[in-house]
mmCIF file of N, CA and C in Angstrom:
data_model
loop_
_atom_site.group_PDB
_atom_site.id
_atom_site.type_symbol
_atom_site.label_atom_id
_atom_site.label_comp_id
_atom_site.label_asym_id
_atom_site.label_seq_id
_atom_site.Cartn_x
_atom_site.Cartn_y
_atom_site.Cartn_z
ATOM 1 N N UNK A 36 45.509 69.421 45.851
ATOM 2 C CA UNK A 36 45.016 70.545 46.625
ATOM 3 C C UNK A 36 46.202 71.181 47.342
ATOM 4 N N UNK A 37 46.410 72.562 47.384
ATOM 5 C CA UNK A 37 47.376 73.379 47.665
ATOM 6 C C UNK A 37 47.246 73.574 49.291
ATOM 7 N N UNK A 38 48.277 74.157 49.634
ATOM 8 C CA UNK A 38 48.159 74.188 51.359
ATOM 9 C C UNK A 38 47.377 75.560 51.635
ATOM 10 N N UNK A 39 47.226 76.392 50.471
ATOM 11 C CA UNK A 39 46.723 77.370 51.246
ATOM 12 C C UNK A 39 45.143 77.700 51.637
ATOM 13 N N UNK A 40 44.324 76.474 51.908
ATOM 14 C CA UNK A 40 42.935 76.494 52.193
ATOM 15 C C UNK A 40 43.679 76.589 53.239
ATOM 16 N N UNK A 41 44.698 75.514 54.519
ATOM 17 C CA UNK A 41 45.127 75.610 55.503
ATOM 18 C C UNK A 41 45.093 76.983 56.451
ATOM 19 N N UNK A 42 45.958 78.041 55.751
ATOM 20 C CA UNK A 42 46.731 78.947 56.024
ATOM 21 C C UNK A 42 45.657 79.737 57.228
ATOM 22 N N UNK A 43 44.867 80.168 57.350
ATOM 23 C CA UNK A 43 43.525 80.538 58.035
ATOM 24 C C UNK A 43 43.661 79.964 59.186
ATOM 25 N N UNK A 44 43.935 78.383 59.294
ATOM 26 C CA UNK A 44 43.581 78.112 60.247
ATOM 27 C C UNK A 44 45.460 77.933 61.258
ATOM 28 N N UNK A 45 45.985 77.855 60.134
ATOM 29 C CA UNK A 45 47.487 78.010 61.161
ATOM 30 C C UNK A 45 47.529 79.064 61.641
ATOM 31 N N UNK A 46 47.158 80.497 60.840
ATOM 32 C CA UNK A 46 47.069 81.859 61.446
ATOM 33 C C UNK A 46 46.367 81.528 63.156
ATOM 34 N N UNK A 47 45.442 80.603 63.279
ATOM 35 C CA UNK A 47 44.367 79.982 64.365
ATOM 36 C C UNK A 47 45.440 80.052 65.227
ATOM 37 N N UNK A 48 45.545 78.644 65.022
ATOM 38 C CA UNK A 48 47.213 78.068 65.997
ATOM 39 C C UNK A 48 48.017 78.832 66.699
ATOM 40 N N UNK A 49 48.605 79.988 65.197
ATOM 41 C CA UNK A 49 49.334 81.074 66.043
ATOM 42 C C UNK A 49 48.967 81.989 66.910
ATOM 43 N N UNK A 50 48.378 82.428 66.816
ATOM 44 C CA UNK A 50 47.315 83.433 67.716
ATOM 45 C C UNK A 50 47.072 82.522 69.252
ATOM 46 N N UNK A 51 46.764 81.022 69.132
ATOM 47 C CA UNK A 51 46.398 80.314 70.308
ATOM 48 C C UNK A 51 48.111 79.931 70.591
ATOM 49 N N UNK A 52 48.751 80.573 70.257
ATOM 50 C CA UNK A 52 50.304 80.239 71.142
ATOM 51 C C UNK A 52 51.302 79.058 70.357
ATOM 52 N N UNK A 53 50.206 78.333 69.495
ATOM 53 C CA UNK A 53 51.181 77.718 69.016
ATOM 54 C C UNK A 53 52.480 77.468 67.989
ATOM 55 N N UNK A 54 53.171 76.790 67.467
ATOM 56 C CA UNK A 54 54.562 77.356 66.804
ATOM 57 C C UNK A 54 54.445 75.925 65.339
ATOM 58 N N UNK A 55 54.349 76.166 64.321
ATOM 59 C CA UNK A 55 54.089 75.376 63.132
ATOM 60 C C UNK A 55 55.252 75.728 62.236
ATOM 61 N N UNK A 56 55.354 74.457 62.376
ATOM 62 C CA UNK A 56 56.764 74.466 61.422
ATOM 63 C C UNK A 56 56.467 73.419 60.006
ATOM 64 N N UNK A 57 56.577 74.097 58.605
ATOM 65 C CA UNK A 57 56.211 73.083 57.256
ATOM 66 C C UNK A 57 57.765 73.396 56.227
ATOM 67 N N UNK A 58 57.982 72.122 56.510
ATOM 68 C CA UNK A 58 59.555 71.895 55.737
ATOM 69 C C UNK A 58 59.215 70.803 54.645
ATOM 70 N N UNK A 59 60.813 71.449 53.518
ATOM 71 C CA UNK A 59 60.283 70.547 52.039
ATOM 72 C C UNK A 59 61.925 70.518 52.287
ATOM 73 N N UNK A 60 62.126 68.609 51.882
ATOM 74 C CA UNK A 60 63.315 68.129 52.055
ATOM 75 C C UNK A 60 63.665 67.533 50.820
ATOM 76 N N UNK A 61 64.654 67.813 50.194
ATOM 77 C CA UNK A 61 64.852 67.581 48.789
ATOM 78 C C UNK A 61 65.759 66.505 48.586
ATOM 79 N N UNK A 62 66.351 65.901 49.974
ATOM 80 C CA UNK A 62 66.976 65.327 49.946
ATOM 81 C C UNK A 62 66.692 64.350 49.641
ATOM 82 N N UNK A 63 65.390 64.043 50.670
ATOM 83 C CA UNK A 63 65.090 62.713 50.977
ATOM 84 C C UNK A 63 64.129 61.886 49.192
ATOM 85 N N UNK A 64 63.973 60.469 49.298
ATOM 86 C CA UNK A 64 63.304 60.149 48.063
ATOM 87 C C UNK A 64 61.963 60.302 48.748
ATOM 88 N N UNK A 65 61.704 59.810 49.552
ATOM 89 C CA UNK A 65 60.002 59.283 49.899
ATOM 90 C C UNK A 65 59.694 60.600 51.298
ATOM 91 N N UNK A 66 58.738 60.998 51.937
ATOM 92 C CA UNK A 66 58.354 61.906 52.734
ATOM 93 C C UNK A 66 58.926 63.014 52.589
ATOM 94 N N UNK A 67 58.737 63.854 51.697
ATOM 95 C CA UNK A 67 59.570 65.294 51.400
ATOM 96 C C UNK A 67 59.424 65.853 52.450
ATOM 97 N N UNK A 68 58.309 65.663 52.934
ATOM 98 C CA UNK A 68 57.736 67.718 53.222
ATOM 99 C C UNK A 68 57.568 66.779 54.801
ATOM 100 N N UNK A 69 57.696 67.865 55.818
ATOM 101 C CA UNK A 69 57.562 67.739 57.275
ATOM 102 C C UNK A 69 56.403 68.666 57.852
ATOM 103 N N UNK A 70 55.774 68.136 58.756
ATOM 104 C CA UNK A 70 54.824 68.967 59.471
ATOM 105 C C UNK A 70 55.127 68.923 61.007
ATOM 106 N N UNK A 71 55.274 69.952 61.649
ATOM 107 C CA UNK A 71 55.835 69.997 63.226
ATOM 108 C C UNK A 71 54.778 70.949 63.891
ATOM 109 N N UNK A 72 53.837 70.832 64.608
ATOM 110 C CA UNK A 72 53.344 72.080 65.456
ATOM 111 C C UNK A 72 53.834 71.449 66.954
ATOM 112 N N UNK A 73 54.138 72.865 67.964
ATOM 113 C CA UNK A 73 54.377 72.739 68.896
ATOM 114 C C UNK A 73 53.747 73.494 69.615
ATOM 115 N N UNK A 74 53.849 73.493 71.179
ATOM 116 C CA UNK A 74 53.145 74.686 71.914
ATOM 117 C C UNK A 74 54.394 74.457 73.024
ATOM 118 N N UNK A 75 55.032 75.695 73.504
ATOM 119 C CA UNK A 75 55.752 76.154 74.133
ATOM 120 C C UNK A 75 55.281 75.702 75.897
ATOM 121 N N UNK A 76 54.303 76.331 76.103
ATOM 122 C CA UNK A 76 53.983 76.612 77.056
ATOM 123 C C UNK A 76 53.111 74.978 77.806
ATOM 124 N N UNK A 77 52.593 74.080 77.002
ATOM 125 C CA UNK A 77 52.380 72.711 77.229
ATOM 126 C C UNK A 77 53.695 71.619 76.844
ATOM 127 N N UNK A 78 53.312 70.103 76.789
ATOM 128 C CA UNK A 78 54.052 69.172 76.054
ATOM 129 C C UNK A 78 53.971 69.173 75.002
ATOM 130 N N UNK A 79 52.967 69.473 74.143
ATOM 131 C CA UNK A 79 52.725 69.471 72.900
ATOM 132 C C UNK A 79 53.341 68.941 72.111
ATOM 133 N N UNK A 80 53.713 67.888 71.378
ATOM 134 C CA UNK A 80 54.373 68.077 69.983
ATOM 135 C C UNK A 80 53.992 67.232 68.896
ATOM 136 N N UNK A 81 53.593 67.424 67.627
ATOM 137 C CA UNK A 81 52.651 66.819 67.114
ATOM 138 C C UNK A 81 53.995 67.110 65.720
ATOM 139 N N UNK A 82 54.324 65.635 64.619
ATOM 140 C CA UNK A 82 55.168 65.986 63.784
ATOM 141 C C UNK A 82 55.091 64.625 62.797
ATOM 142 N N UNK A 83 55.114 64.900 61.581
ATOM 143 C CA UNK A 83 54.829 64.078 60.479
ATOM 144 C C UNK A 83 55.631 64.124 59.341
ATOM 145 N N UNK A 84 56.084 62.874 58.799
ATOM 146 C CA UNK A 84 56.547 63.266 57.589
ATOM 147 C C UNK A 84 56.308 62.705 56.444
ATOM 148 N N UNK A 85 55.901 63.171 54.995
ATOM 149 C CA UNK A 85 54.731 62.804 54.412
ATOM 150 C C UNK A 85 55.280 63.179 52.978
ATOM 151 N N UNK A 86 54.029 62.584 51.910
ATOM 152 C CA UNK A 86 54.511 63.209 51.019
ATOM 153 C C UNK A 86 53.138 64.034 50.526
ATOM 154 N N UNK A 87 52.429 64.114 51.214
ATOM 155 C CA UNK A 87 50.689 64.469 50.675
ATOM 156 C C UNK A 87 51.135 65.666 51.746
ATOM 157 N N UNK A 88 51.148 67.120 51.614
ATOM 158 C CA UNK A 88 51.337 68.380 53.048
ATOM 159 C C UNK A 88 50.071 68.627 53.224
ATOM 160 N N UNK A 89 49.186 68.670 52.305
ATOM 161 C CA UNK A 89 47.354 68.939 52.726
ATOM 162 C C UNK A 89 46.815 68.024 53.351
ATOM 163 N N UNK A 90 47.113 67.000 53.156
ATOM 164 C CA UNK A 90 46.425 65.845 53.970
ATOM 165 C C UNK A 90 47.202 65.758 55.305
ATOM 166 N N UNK A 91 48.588 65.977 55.586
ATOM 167 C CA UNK A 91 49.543 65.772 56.948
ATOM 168 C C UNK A 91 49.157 67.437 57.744
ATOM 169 N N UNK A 92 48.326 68.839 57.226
ATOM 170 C CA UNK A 92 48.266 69.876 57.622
ATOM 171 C C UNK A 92 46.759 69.156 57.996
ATOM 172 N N UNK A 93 45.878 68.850 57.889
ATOM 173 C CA UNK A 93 44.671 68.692 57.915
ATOM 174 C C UNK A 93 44.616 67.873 59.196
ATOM 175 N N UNK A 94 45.616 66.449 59.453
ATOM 176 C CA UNK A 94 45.925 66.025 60.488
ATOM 177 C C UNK A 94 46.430 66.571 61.183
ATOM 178 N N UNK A 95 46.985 67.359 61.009
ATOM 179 C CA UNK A 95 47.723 67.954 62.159
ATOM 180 C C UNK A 95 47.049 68.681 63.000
ATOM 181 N N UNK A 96 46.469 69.472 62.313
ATOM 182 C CA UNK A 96 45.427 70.404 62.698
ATOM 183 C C UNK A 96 44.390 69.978 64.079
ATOM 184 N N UNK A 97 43.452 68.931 63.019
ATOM 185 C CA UNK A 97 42.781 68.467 63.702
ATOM 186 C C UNK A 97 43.341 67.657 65.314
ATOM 187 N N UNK A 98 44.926 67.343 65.163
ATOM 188 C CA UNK A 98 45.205 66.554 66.199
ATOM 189 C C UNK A 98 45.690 67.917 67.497
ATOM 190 N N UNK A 99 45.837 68.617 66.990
ATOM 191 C CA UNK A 99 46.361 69.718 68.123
ATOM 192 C C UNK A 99 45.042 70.378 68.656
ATOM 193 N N UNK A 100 43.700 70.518 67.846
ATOM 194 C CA UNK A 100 42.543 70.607 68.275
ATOM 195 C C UNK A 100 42.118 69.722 69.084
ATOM 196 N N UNK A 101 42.559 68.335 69.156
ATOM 197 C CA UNK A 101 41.674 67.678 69.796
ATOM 198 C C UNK A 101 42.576 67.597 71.324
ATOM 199 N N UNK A 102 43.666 68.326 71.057
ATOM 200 C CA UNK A 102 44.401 68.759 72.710
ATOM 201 C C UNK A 102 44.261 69.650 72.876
ATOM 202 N N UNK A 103 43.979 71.192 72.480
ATOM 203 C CA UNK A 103 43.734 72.616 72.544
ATOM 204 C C UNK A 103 42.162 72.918 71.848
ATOM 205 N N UNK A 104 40.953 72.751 72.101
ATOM 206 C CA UNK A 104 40.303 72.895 71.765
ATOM 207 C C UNK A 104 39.886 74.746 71.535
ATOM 208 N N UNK A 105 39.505 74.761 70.463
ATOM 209 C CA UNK A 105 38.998 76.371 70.370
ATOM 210 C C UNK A 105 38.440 76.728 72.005
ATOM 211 N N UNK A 106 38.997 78.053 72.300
ATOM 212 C CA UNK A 106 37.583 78.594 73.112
ATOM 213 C C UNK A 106 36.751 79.196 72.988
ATOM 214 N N UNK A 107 35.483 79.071 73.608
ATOM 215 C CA UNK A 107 34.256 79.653 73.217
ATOM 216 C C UNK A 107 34.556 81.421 73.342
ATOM 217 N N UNK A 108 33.742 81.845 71.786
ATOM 218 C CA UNK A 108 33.700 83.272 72.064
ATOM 219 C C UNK A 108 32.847 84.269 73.108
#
């Protein structure tokens, strides 16, 4: 599964202030790809390194939600 079911909801993130960073490391053998979201304005920092990016975006997600919860419309 591709990252871009994600993309929707990082657009989310950004809009709520936060800063997502998805890196592919060619160097490395094992955990290519990196997942970093941050928020400037809190402590925030939530960062993984993986070799599955849909499954480490999906966590991620959910883990910065469960410190920044949506607000009600």
């Amino acid at each position: 599964m591709g990252i871009d079911r994600w993309l929707a909801e990082i657009e989310e993130l950004e809009a709520d202030g936060a800063i997502v960073l998805i890196k592919w490391d060619g160097q490395r053998q094992q955990n290519r790809r990196t997942v970093v979201i941050t928020r400037s304005d809190t402590d925030y920092v939530y960062r993984r390194d993986t070799d599955d990016l849909s499954q480490a975006l999906q966590e991620a997600i959910a883990d910065y939600r469960s410190h920044h919860p949506k607000a009600a419309p």
